[in-house]
mmCIF file of N, CA, C and O in Angstrom:
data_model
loop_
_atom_site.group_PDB
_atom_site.id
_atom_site.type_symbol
_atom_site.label_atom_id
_atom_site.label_comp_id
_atom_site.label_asym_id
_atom_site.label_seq_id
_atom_site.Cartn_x
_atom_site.Cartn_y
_atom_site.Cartn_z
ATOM 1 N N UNK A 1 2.216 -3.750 -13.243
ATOM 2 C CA UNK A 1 1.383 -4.928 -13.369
ATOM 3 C C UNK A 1 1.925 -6.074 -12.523
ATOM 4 O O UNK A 1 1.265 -6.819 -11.798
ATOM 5 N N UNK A 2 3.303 -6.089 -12.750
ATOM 6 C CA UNK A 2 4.326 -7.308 -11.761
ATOM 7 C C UNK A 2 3.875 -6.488 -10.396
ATOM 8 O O UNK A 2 3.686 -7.426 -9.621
ATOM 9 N N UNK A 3 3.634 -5.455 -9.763
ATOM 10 C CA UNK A 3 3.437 -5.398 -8.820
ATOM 11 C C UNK A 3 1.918 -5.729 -8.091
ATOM 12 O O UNK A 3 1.754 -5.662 -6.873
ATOM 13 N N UNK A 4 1.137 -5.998 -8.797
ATOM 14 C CA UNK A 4 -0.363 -6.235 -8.269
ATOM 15 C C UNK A 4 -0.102 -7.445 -8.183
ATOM 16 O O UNK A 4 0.150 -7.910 -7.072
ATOM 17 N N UNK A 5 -0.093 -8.270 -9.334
ATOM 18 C CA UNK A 5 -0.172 -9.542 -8.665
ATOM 19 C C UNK A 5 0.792 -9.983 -7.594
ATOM 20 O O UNK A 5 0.364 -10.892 -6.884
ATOM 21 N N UNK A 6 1.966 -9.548 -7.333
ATOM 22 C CA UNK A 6 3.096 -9.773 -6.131
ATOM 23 C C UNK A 6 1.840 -9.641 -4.965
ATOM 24 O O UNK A 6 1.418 -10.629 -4.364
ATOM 25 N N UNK A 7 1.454 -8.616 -4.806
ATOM 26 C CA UNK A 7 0.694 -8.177 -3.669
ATOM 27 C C UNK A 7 -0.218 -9.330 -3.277
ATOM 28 O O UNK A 7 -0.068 -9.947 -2.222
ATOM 29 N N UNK A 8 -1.623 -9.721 -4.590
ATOM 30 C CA UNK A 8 -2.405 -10.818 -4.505
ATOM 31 C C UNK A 8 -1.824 -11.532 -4.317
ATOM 32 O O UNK A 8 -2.031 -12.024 -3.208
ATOM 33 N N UNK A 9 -1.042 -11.977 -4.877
ATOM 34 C CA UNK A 9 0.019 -13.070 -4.459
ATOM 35 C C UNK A 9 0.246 -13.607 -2.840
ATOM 36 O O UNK A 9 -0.037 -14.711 -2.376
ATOM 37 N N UNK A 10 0.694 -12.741 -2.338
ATOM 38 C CA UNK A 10 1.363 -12.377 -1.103
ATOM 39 C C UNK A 10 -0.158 -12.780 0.239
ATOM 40 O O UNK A 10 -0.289 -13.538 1.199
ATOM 41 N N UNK A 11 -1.198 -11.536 -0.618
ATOM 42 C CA UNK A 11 -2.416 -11.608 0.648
ATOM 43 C C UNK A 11 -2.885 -13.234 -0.072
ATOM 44 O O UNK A 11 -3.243 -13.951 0.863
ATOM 45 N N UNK A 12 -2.943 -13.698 -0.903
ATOM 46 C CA UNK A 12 -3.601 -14.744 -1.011
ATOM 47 C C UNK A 12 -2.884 -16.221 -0.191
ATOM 48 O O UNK A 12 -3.532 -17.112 0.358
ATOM 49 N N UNK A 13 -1.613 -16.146 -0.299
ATOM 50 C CA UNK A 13 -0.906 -16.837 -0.007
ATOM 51 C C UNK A 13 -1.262 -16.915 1.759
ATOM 52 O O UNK A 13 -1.944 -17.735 2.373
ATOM 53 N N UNK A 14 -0.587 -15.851 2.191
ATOM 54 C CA UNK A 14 -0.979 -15.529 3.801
ATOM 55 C C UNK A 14 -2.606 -15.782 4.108
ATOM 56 O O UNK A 14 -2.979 -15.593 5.265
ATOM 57 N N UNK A 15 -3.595 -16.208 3.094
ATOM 58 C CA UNK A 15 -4.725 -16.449 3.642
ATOM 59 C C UNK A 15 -4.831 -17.853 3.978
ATOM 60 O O UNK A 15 -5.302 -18.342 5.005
ATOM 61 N N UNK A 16 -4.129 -18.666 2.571
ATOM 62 C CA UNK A 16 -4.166 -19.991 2.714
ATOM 63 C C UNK A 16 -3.662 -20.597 3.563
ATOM 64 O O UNK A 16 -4.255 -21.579 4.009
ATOM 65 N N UNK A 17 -2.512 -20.253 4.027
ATOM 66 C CA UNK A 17 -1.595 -20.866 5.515
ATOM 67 C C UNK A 17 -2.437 -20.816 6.566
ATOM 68 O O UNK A 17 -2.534 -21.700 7.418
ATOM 69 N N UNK A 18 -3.259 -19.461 6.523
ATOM 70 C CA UNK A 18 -3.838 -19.592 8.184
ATOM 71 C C UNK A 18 -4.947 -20.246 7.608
ATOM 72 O O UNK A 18 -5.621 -20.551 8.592
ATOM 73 N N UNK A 19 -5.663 -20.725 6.396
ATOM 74 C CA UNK A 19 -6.774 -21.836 6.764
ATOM 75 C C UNK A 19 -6.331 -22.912 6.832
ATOM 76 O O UNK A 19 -6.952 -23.777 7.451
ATOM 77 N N UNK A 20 -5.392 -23.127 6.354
ATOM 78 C CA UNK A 20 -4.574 -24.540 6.484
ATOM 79 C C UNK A 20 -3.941 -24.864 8.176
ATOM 80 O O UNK A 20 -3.845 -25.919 8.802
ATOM 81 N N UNK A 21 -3.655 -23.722 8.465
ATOM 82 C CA UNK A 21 -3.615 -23.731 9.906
ATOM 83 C C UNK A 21 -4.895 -23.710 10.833
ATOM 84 O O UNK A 21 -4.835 -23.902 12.048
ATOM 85 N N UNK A 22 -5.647 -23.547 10.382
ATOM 86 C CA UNK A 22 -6.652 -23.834 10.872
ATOM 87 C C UNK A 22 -7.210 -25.111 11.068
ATOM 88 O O UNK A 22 -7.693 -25.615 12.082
ATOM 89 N N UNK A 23 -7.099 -25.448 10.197
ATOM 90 C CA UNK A 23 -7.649 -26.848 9.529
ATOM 91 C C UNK A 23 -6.850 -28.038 9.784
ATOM 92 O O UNK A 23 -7.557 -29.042 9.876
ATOM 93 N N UNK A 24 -5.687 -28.235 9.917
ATOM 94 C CA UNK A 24 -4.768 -29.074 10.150
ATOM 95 C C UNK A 24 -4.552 -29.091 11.847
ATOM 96 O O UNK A 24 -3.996 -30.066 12.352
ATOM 97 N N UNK A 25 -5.040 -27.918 12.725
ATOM 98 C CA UNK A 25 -3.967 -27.976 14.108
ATOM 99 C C UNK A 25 -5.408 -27.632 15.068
ATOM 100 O O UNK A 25 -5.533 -26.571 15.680
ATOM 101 N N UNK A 26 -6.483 -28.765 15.071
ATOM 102 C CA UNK A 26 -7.609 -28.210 15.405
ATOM 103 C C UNK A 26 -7.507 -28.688 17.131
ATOM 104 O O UNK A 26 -8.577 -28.841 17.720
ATOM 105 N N UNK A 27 -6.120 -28.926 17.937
ATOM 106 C CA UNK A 27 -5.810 -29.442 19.304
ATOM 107 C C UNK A 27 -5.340 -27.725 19.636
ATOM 108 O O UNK A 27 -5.890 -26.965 20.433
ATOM 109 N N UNK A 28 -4.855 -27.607 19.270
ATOM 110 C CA UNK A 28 -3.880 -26.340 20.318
ATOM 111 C C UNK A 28 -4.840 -24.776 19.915
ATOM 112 O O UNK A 28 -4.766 -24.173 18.844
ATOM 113 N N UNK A 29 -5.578 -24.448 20.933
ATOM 114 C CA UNK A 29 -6.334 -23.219 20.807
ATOM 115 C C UNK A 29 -5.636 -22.113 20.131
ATOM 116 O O UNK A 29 -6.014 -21.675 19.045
ATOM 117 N N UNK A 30 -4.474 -21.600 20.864
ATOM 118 C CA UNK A 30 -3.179 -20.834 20.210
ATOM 119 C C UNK A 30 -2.958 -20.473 19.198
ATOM 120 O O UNK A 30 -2.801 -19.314 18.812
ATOM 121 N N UNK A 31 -2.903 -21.781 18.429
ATOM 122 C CA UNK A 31 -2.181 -21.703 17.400
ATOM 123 C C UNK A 31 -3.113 -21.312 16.380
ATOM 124 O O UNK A 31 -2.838 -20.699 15.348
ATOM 125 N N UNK A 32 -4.615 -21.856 16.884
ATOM 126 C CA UNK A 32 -5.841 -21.411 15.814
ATOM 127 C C UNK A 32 -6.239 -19.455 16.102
ATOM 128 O O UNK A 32 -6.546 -18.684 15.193
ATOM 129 N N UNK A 33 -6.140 -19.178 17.190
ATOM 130 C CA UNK A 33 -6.461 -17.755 17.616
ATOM 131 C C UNK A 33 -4.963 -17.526 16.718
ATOM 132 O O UNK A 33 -5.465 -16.406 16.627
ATOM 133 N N UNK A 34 -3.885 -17.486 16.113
ATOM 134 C CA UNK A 34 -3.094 -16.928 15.458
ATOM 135 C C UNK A 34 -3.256 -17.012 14.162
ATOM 136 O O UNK A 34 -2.933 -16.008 13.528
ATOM 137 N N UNK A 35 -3.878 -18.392 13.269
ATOM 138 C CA UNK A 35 -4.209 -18.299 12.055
ATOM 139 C C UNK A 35 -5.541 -17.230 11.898
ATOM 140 O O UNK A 35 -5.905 -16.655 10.872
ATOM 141 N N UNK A 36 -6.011 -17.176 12.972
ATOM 142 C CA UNK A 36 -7.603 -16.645 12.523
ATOM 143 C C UNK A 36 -6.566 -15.028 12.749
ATOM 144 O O UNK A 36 -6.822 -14.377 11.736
ATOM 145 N N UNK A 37 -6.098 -14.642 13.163
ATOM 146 C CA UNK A 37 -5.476 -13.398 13.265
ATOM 147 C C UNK A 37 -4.805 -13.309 12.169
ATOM 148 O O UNK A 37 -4.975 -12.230 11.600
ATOM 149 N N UNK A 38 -3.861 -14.283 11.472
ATOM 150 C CA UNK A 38 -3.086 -13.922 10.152
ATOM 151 C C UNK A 38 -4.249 -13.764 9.105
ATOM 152 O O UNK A 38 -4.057 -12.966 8.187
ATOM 153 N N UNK A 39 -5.366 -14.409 9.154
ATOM 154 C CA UNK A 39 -6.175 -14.096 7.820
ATOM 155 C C UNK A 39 -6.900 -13.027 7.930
ATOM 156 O O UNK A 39 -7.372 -12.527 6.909
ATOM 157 N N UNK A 40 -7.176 -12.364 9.405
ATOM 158 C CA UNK A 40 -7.692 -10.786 9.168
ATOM 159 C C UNK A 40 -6.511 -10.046 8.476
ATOM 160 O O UNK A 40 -6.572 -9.268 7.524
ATOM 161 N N UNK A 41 -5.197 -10.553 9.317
ATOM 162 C CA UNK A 41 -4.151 -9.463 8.219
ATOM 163 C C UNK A 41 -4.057 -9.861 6.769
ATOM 164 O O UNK A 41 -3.639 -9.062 5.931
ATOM 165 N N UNK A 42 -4.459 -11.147 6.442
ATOM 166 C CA UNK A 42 -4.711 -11.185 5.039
ATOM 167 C C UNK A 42 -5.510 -10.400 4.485
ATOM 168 O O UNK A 42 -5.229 -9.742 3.484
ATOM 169 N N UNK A 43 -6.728 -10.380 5.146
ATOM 170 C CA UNK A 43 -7.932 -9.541 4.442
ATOM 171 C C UNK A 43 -7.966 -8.314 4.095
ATOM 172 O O UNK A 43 -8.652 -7.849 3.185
ATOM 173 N N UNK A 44 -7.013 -7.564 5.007
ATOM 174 C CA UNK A 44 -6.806 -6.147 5.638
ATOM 175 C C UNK A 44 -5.542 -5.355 4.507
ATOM 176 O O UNK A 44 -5.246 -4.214 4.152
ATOM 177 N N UNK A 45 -5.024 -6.918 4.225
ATOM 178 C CA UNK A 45 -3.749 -6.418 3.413
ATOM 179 C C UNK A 45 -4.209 -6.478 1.878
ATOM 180 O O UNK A 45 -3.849 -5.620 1.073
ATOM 181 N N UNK A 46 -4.957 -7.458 1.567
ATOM 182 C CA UNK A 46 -5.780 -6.954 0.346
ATOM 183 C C UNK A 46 -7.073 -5.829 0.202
ATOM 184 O O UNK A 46 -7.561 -5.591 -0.903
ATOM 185 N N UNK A 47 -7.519 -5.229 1.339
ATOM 186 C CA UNK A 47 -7.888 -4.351 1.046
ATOM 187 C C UNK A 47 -7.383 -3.215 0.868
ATOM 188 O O UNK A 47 -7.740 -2.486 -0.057
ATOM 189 N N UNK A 48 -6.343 -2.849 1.857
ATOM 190 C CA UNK A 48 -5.197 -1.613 1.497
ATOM 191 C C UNK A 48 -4.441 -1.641 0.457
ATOM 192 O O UNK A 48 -3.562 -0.789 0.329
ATOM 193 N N UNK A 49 -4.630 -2.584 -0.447
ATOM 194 C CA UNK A 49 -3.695 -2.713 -1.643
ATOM 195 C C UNK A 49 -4.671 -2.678 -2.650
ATOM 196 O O UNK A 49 -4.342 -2.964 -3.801
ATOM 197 N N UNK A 50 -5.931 -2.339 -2.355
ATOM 198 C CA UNK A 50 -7.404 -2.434 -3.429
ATOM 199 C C UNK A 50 -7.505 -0.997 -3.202
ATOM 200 O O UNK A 50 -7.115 -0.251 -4.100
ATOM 201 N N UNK A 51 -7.922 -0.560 -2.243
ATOM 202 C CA UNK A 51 -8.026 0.928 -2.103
ATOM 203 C C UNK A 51 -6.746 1.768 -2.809
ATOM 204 O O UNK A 51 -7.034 2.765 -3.472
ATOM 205 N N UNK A 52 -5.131 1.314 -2.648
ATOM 206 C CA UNK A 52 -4.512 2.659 -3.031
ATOM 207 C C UNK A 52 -4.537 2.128 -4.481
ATOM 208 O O UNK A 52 -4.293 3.067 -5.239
ATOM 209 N N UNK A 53 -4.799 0.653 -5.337
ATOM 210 C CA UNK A 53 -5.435 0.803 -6.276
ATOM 211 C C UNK A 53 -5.989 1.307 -7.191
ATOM 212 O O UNK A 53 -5.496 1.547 -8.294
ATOM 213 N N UNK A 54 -7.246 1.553 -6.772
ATOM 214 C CA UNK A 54 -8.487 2.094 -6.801
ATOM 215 C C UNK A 54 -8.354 3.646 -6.639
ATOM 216 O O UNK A 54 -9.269 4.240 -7.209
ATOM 217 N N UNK A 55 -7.454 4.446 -6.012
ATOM 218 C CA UNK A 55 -7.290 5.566 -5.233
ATOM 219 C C UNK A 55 -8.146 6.305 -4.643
ATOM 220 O O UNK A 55 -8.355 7.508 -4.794
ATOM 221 N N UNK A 56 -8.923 5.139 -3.578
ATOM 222 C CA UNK A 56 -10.041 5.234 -3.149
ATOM 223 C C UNK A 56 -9.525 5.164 -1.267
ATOM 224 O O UNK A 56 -8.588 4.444 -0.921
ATOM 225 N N UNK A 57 -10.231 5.933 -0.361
ATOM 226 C CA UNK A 57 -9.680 5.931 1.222
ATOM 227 C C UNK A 57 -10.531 4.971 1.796
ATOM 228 O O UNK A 57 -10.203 4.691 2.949
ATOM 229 N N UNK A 58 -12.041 4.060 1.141
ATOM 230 C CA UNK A 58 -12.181 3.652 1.989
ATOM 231 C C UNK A 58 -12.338 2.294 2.508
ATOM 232 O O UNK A 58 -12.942 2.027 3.547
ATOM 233 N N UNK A 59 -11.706 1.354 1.653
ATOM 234 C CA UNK A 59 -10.745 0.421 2.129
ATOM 235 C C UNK A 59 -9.698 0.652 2.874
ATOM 236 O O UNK A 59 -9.276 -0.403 3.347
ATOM 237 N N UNK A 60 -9.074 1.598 3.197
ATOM 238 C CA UNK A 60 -8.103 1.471 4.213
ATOM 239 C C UNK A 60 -8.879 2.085 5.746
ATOM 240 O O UNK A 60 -8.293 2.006 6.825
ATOM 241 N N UNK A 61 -10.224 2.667 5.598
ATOM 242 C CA UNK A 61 -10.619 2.887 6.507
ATOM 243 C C UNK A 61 -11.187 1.759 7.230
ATOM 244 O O UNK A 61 -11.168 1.703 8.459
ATOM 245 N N UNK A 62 -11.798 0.674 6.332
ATOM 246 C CA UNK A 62 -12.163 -0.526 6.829
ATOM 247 C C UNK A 62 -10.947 -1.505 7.203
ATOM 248 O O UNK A 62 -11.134 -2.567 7.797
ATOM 249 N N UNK A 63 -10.048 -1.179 6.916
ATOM 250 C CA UNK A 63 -8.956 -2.212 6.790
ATOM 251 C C UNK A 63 -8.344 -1.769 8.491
ATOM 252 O O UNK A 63 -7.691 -2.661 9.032
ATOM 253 N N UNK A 64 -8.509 -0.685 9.157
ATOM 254 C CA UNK A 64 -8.113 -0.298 10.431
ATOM 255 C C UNK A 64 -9.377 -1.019 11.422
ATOM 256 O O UNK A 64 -9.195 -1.808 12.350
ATOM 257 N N UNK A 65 -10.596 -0.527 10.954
ATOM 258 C CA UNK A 65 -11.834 -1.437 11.379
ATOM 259 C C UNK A 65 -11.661 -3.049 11.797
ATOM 260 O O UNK A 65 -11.952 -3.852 12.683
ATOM 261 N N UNK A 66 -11.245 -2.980 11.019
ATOM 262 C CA UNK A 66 -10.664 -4.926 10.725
ATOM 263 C C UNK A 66 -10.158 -4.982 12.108
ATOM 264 O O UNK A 66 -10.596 -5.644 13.050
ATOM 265 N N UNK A 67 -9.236 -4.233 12.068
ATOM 266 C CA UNK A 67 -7.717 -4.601 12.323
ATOM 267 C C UNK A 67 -8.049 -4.617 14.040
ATOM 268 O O UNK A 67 -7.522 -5.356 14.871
ATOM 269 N N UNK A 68 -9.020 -3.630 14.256
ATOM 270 C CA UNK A 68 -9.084 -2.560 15.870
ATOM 271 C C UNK A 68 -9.883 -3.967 16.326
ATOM 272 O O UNK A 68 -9.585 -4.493 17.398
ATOM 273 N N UNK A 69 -10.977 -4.586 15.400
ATOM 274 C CA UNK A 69 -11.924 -5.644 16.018
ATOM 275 C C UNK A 69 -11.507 -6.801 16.395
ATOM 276 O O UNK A 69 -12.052 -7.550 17.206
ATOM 277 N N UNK A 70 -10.016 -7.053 15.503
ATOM 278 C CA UNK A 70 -9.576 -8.430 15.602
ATOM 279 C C UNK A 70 -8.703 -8.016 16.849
ATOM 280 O O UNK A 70 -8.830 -8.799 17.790
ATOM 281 N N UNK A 71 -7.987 -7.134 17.029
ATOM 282 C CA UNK A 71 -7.314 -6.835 18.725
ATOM 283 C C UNK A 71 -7.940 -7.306 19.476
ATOM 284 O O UNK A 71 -7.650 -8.390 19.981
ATOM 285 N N UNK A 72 -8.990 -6.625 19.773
ATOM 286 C CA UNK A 72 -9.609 -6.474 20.582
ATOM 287 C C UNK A 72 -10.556 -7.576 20.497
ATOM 288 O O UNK A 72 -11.548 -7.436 21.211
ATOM 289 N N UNK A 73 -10.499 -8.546 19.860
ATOM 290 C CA UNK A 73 -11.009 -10.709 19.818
ATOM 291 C C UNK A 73 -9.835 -10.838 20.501
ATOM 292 O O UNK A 73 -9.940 -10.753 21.725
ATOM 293 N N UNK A 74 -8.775 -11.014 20.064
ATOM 294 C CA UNK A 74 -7.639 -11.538 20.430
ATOM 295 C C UNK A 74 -7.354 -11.391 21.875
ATOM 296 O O UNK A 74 -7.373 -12.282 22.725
ATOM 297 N N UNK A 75 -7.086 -10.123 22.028
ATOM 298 C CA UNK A 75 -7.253 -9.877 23.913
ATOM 299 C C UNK A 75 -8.481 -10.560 24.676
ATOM 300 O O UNK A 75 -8.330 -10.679 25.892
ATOM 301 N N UNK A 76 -9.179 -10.830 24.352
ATOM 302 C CA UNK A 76 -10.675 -11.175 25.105
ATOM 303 C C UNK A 76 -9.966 -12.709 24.760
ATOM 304 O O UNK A 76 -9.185 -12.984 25.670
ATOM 305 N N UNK A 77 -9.996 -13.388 24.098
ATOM 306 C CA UNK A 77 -9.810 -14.288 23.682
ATOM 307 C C UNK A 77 -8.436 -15.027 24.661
ATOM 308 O O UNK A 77 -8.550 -16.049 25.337
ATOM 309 N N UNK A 78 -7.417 -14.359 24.537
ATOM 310 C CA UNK A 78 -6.045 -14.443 24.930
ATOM 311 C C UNK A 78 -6.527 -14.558 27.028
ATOM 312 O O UNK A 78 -6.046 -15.078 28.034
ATOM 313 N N UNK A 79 -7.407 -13.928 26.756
ATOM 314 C CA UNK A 79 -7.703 -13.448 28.663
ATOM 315 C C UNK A 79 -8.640 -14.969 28.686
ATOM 316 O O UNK A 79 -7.929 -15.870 29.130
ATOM 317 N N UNK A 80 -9.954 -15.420 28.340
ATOM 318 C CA UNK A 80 -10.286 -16.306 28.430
ATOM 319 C C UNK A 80 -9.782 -17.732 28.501
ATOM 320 O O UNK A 80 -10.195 -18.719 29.111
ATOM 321 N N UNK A 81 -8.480 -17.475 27.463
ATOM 322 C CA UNK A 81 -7.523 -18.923 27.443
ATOM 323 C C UNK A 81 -6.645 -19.003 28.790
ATOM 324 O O UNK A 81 -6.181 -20.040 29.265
ATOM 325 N N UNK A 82 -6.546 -18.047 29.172
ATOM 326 C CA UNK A 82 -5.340 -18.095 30.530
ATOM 327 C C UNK A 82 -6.550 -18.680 31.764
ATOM 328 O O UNK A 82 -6.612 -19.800 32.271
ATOM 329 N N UNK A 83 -7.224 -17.764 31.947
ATOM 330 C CA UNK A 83 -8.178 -18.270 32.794
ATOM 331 C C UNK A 83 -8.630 -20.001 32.709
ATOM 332 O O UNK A 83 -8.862 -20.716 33.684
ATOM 333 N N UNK A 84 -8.669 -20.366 31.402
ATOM 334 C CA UNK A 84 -8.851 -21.755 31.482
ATOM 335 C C UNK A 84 -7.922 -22.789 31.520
ATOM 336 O O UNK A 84 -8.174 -23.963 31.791
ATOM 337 N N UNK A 85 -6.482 -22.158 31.146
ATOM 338 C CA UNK A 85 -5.440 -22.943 31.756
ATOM 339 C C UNK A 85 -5.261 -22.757 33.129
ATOM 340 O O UNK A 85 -5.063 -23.871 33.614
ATOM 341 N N UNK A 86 -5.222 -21.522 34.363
ATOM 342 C CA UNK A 86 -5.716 -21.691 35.443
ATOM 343 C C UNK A 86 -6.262 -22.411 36.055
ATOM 344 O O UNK A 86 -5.813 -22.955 37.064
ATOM 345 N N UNK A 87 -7.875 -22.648 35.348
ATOM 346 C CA UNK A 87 -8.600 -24.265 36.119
ATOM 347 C C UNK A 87 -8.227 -25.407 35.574
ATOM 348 O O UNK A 87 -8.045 -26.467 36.173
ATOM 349 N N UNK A 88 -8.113 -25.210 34.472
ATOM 350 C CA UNK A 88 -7.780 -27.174 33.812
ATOM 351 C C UNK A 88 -6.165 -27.614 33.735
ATOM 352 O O UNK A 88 -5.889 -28.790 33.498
ATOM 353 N N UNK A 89 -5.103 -26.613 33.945
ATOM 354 C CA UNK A 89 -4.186 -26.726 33.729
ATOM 355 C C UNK A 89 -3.937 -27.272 32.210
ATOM 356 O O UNK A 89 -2.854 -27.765 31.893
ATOM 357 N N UNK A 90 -5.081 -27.139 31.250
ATOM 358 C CA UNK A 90 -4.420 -27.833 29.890
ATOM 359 C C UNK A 90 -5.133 -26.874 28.942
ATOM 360 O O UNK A 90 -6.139 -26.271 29.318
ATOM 361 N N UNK A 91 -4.544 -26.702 27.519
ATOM 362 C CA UNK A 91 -5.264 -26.205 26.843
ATOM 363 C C UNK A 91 -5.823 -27.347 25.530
ATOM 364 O O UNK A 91 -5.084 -27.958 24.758
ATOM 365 N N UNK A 92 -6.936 -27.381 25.566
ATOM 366 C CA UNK A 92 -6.739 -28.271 24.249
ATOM 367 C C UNK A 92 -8.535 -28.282 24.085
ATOM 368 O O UNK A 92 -9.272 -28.135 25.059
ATOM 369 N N UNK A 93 -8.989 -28.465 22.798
ATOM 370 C CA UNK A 93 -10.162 -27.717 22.163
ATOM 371 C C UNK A 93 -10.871 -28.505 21.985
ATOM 372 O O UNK A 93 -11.979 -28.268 21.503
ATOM 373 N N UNK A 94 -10.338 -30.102 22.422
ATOM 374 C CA UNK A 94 -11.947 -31.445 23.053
ATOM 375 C C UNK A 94 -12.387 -30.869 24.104
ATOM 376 O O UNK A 94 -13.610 -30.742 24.036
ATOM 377 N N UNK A 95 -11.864 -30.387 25.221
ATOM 378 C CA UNK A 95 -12.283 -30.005 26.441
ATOM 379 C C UNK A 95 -12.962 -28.744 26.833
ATOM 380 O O UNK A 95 -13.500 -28.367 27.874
ATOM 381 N N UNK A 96 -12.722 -28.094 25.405
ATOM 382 C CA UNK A 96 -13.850 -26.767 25.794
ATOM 383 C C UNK A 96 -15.308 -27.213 25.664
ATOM 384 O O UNK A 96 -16.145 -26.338 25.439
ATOM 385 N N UNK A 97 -15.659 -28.370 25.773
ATOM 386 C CA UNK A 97 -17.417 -28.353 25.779
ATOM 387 C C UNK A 97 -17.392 -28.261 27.238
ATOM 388 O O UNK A 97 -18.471 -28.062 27.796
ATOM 389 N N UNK A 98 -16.359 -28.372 27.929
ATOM 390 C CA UNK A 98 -16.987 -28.315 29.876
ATOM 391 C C UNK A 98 -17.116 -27.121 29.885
ATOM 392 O O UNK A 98 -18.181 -26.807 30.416
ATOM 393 N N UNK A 99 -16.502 -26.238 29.527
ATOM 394 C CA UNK A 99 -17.199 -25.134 29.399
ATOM 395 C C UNK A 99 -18.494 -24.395 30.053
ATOM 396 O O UNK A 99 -18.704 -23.512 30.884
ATOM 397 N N UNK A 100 -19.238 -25.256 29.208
ATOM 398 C CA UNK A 100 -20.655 -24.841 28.385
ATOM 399 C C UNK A 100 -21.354 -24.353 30.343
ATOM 400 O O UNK A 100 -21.030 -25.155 31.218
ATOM 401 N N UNK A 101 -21.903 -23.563 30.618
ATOM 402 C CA UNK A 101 -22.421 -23.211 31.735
ATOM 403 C C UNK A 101 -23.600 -22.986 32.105
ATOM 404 O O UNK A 101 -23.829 -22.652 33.267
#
């Protein structure tokens, strides 16, 4: 029983930091593409801990789902930010409306 809630504990905790990181650090692109990445592993980590739970496979099948989609944001994401420090030499998230094309 001490071990379920440790777990909730744990994914709940790791959810709140990255909205709080979110929410608090809305200048540095970075740092928000890393909270939004810690709360998929939040999500991912309470579902693999619901599924062996449950002793059910397919939360952990979604929980790889998660996991493969948020990579693969992150890289696209990670490639788009370089490219725009390239032209603007700055990163910072007033200036992405020049963007807009």
């Amino acid at each position: 029983m001490y071990e379920q809630i440790n777990y909730l504990n744990t994914s709940t905790a790791l959810f709140l930091v990255s909205i709080i990181g979110i929410f608090l650090n809305q200048k540095n692109i970075l740092i928000m593409l890393m909270s939004l990445e810690m709360m998929f592993l939040a999500i991912s980590f309470n579902l693999i801990f619901s599924s062996i739970l449950i002793d059910d496979i397919a939360g952990q099948i979604f929980s790889l789902l998660i996991l493969t989609v948020a990579a693969a944001e992150s890289s696209i994401g990670l490639a788009i930010l370089v490219i725009y420090y390239r032209i603007r030499s700055v990163i910072t998230v007033e200036l992405m409306t020049l963007m807009s094309g």
